C-alpha cells in the first residue's frame, strides 16, 4: 500500500509512489519538484488509517509530536491541491496507529529527538 504523490494539482504531472512505512524522506528522494496533490488509500481498523505528513523544516521527533503548526501539515484524504505545502522539503507516510507520541522513528531506534534518520532514496 502506497501514497501517490503528484507534481501537479488535480493529480496531474509526474507521480511517485511513497511507501507507507513510517520513514522520513527528503523531497529529492521522490524525484518530484514539488508535491502539489496526493492520493491516500483507504485504511482498515486493523492497520490504521494512512496519512501523509509534509514538513517545511527538517523534522525531529520532538517537533513531530508537538502538534500541527507552522512546521508540518498532515493529509488524511485525497487532496487535489496541497497549496502552500507543495514545496516542502521532507515527507513521511504512515498510519494513524504509528503517529502517536513515543513511537516515532527516533524513539523506536533509541536516537535522541534531534537525530531523526532522514532518507534520500525510496526503497525499490
Short mmCIF file of N, CA and C in Angstrom, two decimals:
data_model
loop_
_atom_site.label_atom_id
_atom_site.label_comp_id
_atom_site.label_asym_id
_atom_site.label_seq_id
_atom_site.Cartn_x
_atom_site.Cartn_y
_atom_site.Cartn_z
N UNK A 1 0.86 -1.17 0.00
CA UNK A 1 0.00 0.00 0.00
C UNK A 1 0.91 1.24 0.00
N UNK A 2 0.60 2.18 -0.90
CA UNK A 2 1.41 3.38 -1.06
C UNK A 2 0.53 4.63 -1.15
N UNK A 3 1.12 5.77 -0.83
CA UNK A 3 0.52 7.07 -1.09
C UNK A 3 1.06 7.51 -2.46
N UNK A 4 0.19 8.05 -3.30
CA UNK A 4 0.64 8.53 -4.61
C UNK A 4 0.78 10.05 -4.55
N UNK A 5 1.95 10.52 -4.91
CA UNK A 5 2.27 11.95 -4.90
C UNK A 5 2.29 12.44 -6.34
N UNK A 6 1.81 13.65 -6.58
CA UNK A 6 1.79 14.25 -7.92
C UNK A 6 2.44 15.62 -7.89
N UNK A 7 3.16 15.95 -8.96
CA UNK A 7 3.82 17.25 -9.04
C UNK A 7 2.84 18.36 -9.44
N UNK A 8 1.70 18.00 -10.00
CA UNK A 8 0.69 18.98 -10.41
C UNK A 8 -0.56 18.88 -9.57
N UNK A 9 -1.32 19.96 -9.54
CA UNK A 9 -2.60 19.93 -8.84
C UNK A 9 -3.57 19.02 -9.60
N UNK A 10 -4.64 18.63 -8.94
CA UNK A 10 -5.67 17.77 -9.53
C UNK A 10 -5.09 16.46 -10.07
N UNK A 11 -4.07 15.93 -9.38
CA UNK A 11 -3.50 14.61 -9.69
C UNK A 11 -2.91 14.55 -11.09
N UNK A 12 -2.19 15.59 -11.47
CA UNK A 12 -1.57 15.67 -12.79
C UNK A 12 -0.06 15.77 -12.63
N UNK A 13 0.63 15.72 -13.74
CA UNK A 13 2.09 15.86 -13.74
C UNK A 13 2.77 14.55 -13.41
N UNK A 14 4.03 14.66 -13.04
CA UNK A 14 4.80 13.48 -12.66
C UNK A 14 4.23 12.91 -11.37
N UNK A 15 4.39 11.59 -11.17
CA UNK A 15 3.90 10.98 -9.94
C UNK A 15 4.96 10.06 -9.34
N UNK A 16 4.76 9.74 -8.08
CA UNK A 16 5.67 8.89 -7.33
C UNK A 16 4.86 8.11 -6.30
N UNK A 17 5.20 6.84 -6.11
CA UNK A 17 4.58 6.02 -5.08
C UNK A 17 5.45 6.05 -3.83
N UNK A 18 4.89 6.52 -2.72
CA UNK A 18 5.62 6.61 -1.46
C UNK A 18 5.11 5.50 -0.54
N UNK A 19 6.02 4.62 -0.06
CA UNK A 19 5.56 3.55 0.82
C UNK A 19 5.05 4.10 2.15
N UNK A 20 4.07 3.44 2.68
CA UNK A 20 3.53 3.83 4.00
C UNK A 20 4.33 3.03 5.03
N UNK A 21 5.57 3.49 5.26
CA UNK A 21 6.49 2.75 6.11
C UNK A 21 6.93 3.51 7.36
N UNK A 22 6.43 4.71 7.55
CA UNK A 22 6.78 5.48 8.74
C UNK A 22 8.15 6.13 8.69
N UNK A 23 8.88 5.97 7.58
CA UNK A 23 10.20 6.58 7.45
C UNK A 23 10.06 7.99 6.89
N UNK A 24 11.01 8.84 7.23
CA UNK A 24 11.02 10.22 6.75
C UNK A 24 11.97 10.32 5.56
N UNK A 25 11.49 10.96 4.48
CA UNK A 25 12.26 11.09 3.24
C UNK A 25 12.41 12.56 2.87
N UNK A 26 13.45 12.84 2.08
CA UNK A 26 13.60 14.18 1.52
C UNK A 26 12.70 14.27 0.28
N UNK A 27 12.35 15.47 -0.11
CA UNK A 27 11.59 15.66 -1.35
C UNK A 27 12.40 15.10 -2.53
N UNK A 28 13.71 15.28 -2.51
CA UNK A 28 14.56 14.78 -3.59
C UNK A 28 14.44 13.27 -3.78
N UNK A 29 14.17 12.53 -2.72
CA UNK A 29 14.02 11.07 -2.81
C UNK A 29 12.85 10.69 -3.72
N UNK A 30 11.86 11.55 -3.83
CA UNK A 30 10.68 11.25 -4.66
C UNK A 30 10.93 11.49 -6.14
N UNK A 31 11.94 12.31 -6.45
CA UNK A 31 12.21 12.67 -7.84
C UNK A 31 11.25 13.73 -8.37
N UNK A 32 10.39 14.25 -7.51
CA UNK A 32 9.42 15.27 -7.91
C UNK A 32 9.93 16.66 -7.54
N UNK A 33 9.58 17.69 -8.32
CA UNK A 33 9.99 19.04 -7.98
C UNK A 33 9.17 19.62 -6.82
N UNK A 34 7.96 19.09 -6.64
CA UNK A 34 7.07 19.53 -5.56
C UNK A 34 5.97 18.49 -5.41
N UNK A 35 5.19 18.61 -4.34
CA UNK A 35 4.06 17.71 -4.10
C UNK A 35 2.80 18.56 -4.09
N UNK A 36 2.16 18.66 -5.25
CA UNK A 36 1.01 19.55 -5.40
C UNK A 36 -0.32 18.87 -5.13
N UNK A 37 -0.38 17.53 -5.22
CA UNK A 37 -1.60 16.80 -4.89
C UNK A 37 -1.22 15.38 -4.45
N UNK A 38 -2.11 14.75 -3.67
CA UNK A 38 -1.83 13.42 -3.13
C UNK A 38 -3.08 12.56 -3.15
N UNK A 39 -2.87 11.26 -3.35
CA UNK A 39 -3.95 10.28 -3.23
C UNK A 39 -3.54 9.32 -2.13
N UNK A 40 -4.43 9.18 -1.14
CA UNK A 40 -4.16 8.35 0.03
C UNK A 40 -5.13 7.17 0.01
N UNK A 41 -4.62 5.94 0.08
CA UNK A 41 -5.51 4.77 0.02
C UNK A 41 -6.35 4.64 1.29
N UNK A 42 -7.41 3.87 1.19
CA UNK A 42 -8.27 3.61 2.35
C UNK A 42 -7.53 2.71 3.33
N UNK A 43 -7.79 2.89 4.59
CA UNK A 43 -7.17 2.07 5.62
C UNK A 43 -8.15 1.05 6.16
N UNK A 44 -7.77 0.44 7.25
CA UNK A 44 -8.65 -0.52 7.92
C UNK A 44 -8.47 -0.39 9.42
N UNK A 45 -9.45 -0.84 10.20
CA UNK A 45 -9.32 -0.77 11.65
C UNK A 45 -8.11 -1.55 12.17
N UNK A 46 -7.71 -2.59 11.45
CA UNK A 46 -6.58 -3.42 11.89
C UNK A 46 -5.23 -2.74 11.66
N UNK A 47 -5.09 -2.06 10.54
CA UNK A 47 -3.79 -1.47 10.20
C UNK A 47 -3.70 0.02 10.48
N UNK A 48 -4.82 0.69 10.70
CA UNK A 48 -4.83 2.13 10.91
C UNK A 48 -5.11 2.86 9.61
N UNK A 49 -5.38 4.14 9.71
CA UNK A 49 -5.70 4.96 8.55
C UNK A 49 -4.42 5.58 7.99
N UNK A 50 -4.11 5.39 6.69
CA UNK A 50 -2.92 6.00 6.10
C UNK A 50 -2.99 7.53 6.12
N UNK A 51 -1.84 8.15 6.29
CA UNK A 51 -1.75 9.60 6.24
C UNK A 51 -0.39 10.01 5.74
N UNK A 52 -0.32 11.23 5.27
CA UNK A 52 0.92 11.81 4.76
C UNK A 52 1.21 13.07 5.54
N UNK A 53 2.42 13.21 6.01
CA UNK A 53 2.81 14.42 6.72
C UNK A 53 3.90 15.10 5.91
N UNK A 54 3.68 16.38 5.58
CA UNK A 54 4.64 17.19 4.84
C UNK A 54 5.27 18.20 5.80
N UNK A 55 6.58 18.36 5.72
CA UNK A 55 7.34 19.22 6.64
C UNK A 55 8.05 20.34 5.89
N UNK A 56 8.00 21.55 6.42
CA UNK A 56 8.73 22.66 5.83
C UNK A 56 10.16 22.73 6.36
N UNK A 57 10.40 22.19 7.55
CA UNK A 57 11.73 22.19 8.16
C UNK A 57 12.12 20.75 8.49
N UNK A 58 13.40 20.50 8.59
CA UNK A 58 13.87 19.15 8.93
C UNK A 58 13.17 18.69 10.21
N UNK A 59 12.42 17.58 10.14
CA UNK A 59 11.67 17.15 11.32
C UNK A 59 12.53 16.43 12.35
N UNK A 60 12.13 16.57 13.58
CA UNK A 60 12.68 15.80 14.69
C UNK A 60 11.49 15.16 15.38
N UNK A 61 11.72 14.13 16.16
CA UNK A 61 10.61 13.51 16.87
C UNK A 61 9.93 14.51 17.80
N UNK A 62 10.71 15.38 18.43
CA UNK A 62 10.17 16.37 19.34
C UNK A 62 9.20 17.31 18.62
N UNK A 63 9.59 17.79 17.45
CA UNK A 63 8.74 18.68 16.65
C UNK A 63 7.52 17.94 16.11
N UNK A 64 7.74 16.70 15.66
CA UNK A 64 6.70 15.92 15.02
C UNK A 64 5.50 15.68 15.94
N UNK A 65 5.73 15.54 17.20
CA UNK A 65 4.65 15.23 18.12
C UNK A 65 4.19 16.44 18.91
N UNK A 66 4.67 17.62 18.53
CA UNK A 66 4.28 18.84 19.23
C UNK A 66 2.94 19.39 18.79
N UNK A 67 2.33 18.82 17.79
CA UNK A 67 1.04 19.30 17.30
C UNK A 67 1.19 20.02 15.98
N UNK A 68 0.07 20.13 15.25
CA UNK A 68 0.08 20.82 13.96
C UNK A 68 0.54 22.26 14.18
N UNK A 69 1.26 22.76 13.24
CA UNK A 69 1.75 24.12 13.37
C UNK A 69 2.40 24.57 12.10
N UNK A 70 3.36 25.47 12.23
CA UNK A 70 3.98 26.03 11.04
C UNK A 70 5.00 25.10 10.40
N UNK A 71 5.44 24.04 11.10
CA UNK A 71 6.47 23.15 10.57
C UNK A 71 5.92 21.99 9.73
N UNK A 72 4.69 21.54 9.99
CA UNK A 72 4.16 20.41 9.23
C UNK A 72 2.66 20.45 9.09
N UNK A 73 2.18 19.69 8.09
CA UNK A 73 0.75 19.55 7.84
C UNK A 73 0.48 18.08 7.54
N UNK A 74 -0.60 17.55 8.10
CA UNK A 74 -0.98 16.15 7.88
C UNK A 74 -2.16 16.08 6.93
N UNK A 75 -2.05 15.19 5.94
CA UNK A 75 -3.12 14.95 4.98
C UNK A 75 -3.62 13.53 5.19
N UNK A 76 -4.94 13.38 5.44
CA UNK A 76 -5.52 12.07 5.72
C UNK A 76 -6.47 11.60 4.62
N UNK A 77 -6.64 12.38 3.57
CA UNK A 77 -7.53 12.03 2.47
C UNK A 77 -6.94 12.57 1.17
N UNK A 78 -7.48 12.09 0.05
CA UNK A 78 -7.04 12.61 -1.24
C UNK A 78 -7.15 14.13 -1.22
N UNK A 79 -6.13 14.79 -1.72
CA UNK A 79 -6.08 16.25 -1.73
C UNK A 79 -5.64 16.70 -3.12
N UNK A 80 -6.52 17.42 -3.82
CA UNK A 80 -6.24 17.86 -5.19
C UNK A 80 -5.26 19.02 -5.26
N UNK A 81 -5.09 19.76 -4.16
CA UNK A 81 -4.17 20.90 -4.15
C UNK A 81 -3.62 21.08 -2.74
N UNK A 82 -2.35 20.79 -2.54
CA UNK A 82 -1.73 20.93 -1.23
C UNK A 82 -1.40 22.38 -0.89
N UNK A 83 -1.63 23.27 -1.84
CA UNK A 83 -1.46 24.71 -1.60
C UNK A 83 -0.03 25.08 -1.25
N UNK A 84 0.14 25.81 -0.16
CA UNK A 84 1.46 26.29 0.24
C UNK A 84 2.38 25.17 0.68
N UNK A 85 1.86 23.97 0.89
CA UNK A 85 2.67 22.83 1.33
C UNK A 85 3.35 22.11 0.16
N UNK A 86 3.08 22.52 -1.08
CA UNK A 86 3.61 21.83 -2.26
C UNK A 86 5.14 21.80 -2.31
N UNK A 87 5.80 22.83 -1.83
CA UNK A 87 7.26 22.92 -1.94
C UNK A 87 8.02 22.47 -0.72
N UNK A 88 7.45 21.61 0.09
CA UNK A 88 8.11 21.16 1.32
C UNK A 88 9.39 20.39 1.02
N UNK A 89 10.23 20.24 2.03
CA UNK A 89 11.49 19.54 1.84
C UNK A 89 11.52 18.12 2.36
N UNK A 90 10.54 17.75 3.20
CA UNK A 90 10.56 16.44 3.84
C UNK A 90 9.14 15.88 3.92
N UNK A 91 9.02 14.56 3.94
CA UNK A 91 7.70 13.94 4.00
C UNK A 91 7.78 12.57 4.64
N UNK A 92 6.61 12.12 5.12
CA UNK A 92 6.52 10.80 5.75
C UNK A 92 5.12 10.27 5.59
N UNK A 93 5.00 9.03 5.11
CA UNK A 93 3.71 8.35 5.02
C UNK A 93 3.69 7.27 6.10
N UNK A 94 2.62 7.26 6.86
CA UNK A 94 2.50 6.30 7.95
C UNK A 94 1.02 5.99 8.12
N UNK A 95 0.70 5.29 9.18
CA UNK A 95 -0.70 5.06 9.51
C UNK A 95 -1.00 5.75 10.82
N UNK A 96 -2.27 6.02 11.05
CA UNK A 96 -2.68 6.72 12.28
C UNK A 96 -2.23 5.95 13.51
N UNK A 97 -2.12 4.64 13.42
CA UNK A 97 -1.68 3.85 14.57
C UNK A 97 -0.20 4.03 14.86
N UNK A 98 0.59 4.53 13.88
CA UNK A 98 2.03 4.71 14.08
C UNK A 98 2.41 6.15 14.39
N UNK A 99 1.49 7.10 14.23
CA UNK A 99 1.79 8.51 14.52
C UNK A 99 1.21 8.82 15.90
N UNK A 100 1.87 8.34 16.91
CA UNK A 100 1.48 8.63 18.28
C UNK A 100 2.73 8.95 19.07
N UNK A 101 2.60 9.69 20.13
CA UNK A 101 3.75 10.11 20.92
C UNK A 101 4.55 8.90 21.38
N UNK A 102 5.86 9.00 21.18
CA UNK A 102 6.75 7.95 21.64
C UNK A 102 6.96 6.82 20.66
N UNK A 103 6.36 6.88 19.47
CA UNK A 103 6.55 5.80 18.52
C UNK A 103 7.20 6.29 17.23
N UNK A 104 7.81 7.44 17.26
CA UNK A 104 8.48 7.94 16.07
C UNK A 104 9.73 7.15 15.76
N UNK A 105 10.28 7.33 14.58
CA UNK A 105 11.45 6.59 14.14
C UNK A 105 12.61 6.74 15.12
N UNK A 106 12.84 7.94 15.61
CA UNK A 106 13.92 8.15 16.57
C UNK A 106 13.67 7.43 17.87
N UNK A 107 12.42 7.46 18.35
CA UNK A 107 12.09 6.79 19.61
C UNK A 107 12.28 5.28 19.48
N UNK A 108 11.87 4.72 18.34
CA UNK A 108 11.99 3.27 18.15
C UNK A 108 13.45 2.85 18.06
N UNK A 109 14.29 3.68 17.51
CA UNK A 109 15.68 3.27 17.31
C UNK A 109 16.59 3.70 18.45
N UNK A 110 16.06 4.40 19.44
CA UNK A 110 16.86 4.85 20.57
C UNK A 110 17.62 6.13 20.31
N UNK A 111 17.35 6.82 19.20
CA UNK A 111 18.03 8.07 18.89
C UNK A 111 17.40 9.21 19.69
N UNK A 112 18.18 10.25 19.93
CA UNK A 112 17.62 11.42 20.59
C UNK A 112 16.69 12.13 19.62
N UNK A 113 15.89 13.06 20.13
CA UNK A 113 14.89 13.73 19.31
C UNK A 113 15.52 14.56 18.18
N UNK A 114 16.76 14.95 18.31
CA UNK A 114 17.40 15.75 17.27
C UNK A 114 18.09 14.90 16.20
N UNK A 115 18.06 13.56 16.31
CA UNK A 115 18.80 12.72 15.39
C UNK A 115 17.89 11.85 14.52
N UNK A 116 16.73 12.33 14.13
CA UNK A 116 15.85 11.53 13.29
C UNK A 116 16.55 11.18 11.99
N UNK A 117 16.42 9.95 11.56
CA UNK A 117 17.01 9.49 10.30
C UNK A 117 16.17 10.03 9.15
N UNK A 118 16.82 10.69 8.20
CA UNK A 118 16.17 11.21 7.00
C UNK A 118 16.74 10.44 5.81
N UNK A 119 15.87 9.83 5.02
CA UNK A 119 16.30 9.01 3.89
C UNK A 119 16.28 9.83 2.59
N UNK A 120 17.33 9.64 1.77
CA UNK A 120 17.45 10.34 0.48
C UNK A 120 17.02 9.49 -0.69
N UNK A 121 16.68 8.22 -0.45
CA UNK A 121 16.25 7.31 -1.51
C UNK A 121 15.05 6.51 -1.04
N UNK A 122 14.10 6.29 -1.95
CA UNK A 122 12.97 5.44 -1.66
C UNK A 122 13.38 3.99 -1.85
N UNK A 123 12.80 3.05 -1.09
CA UNK A 123 13.11 1.64 -1.31
C UNK A 123 12.55 1.18 -2.65
N UNK A 124 13.16 0.22 -3.26
CA UNK A 124 12.68 -0.28 -4.56
C UNK A 124 11.73 -1.42 -4.37
#
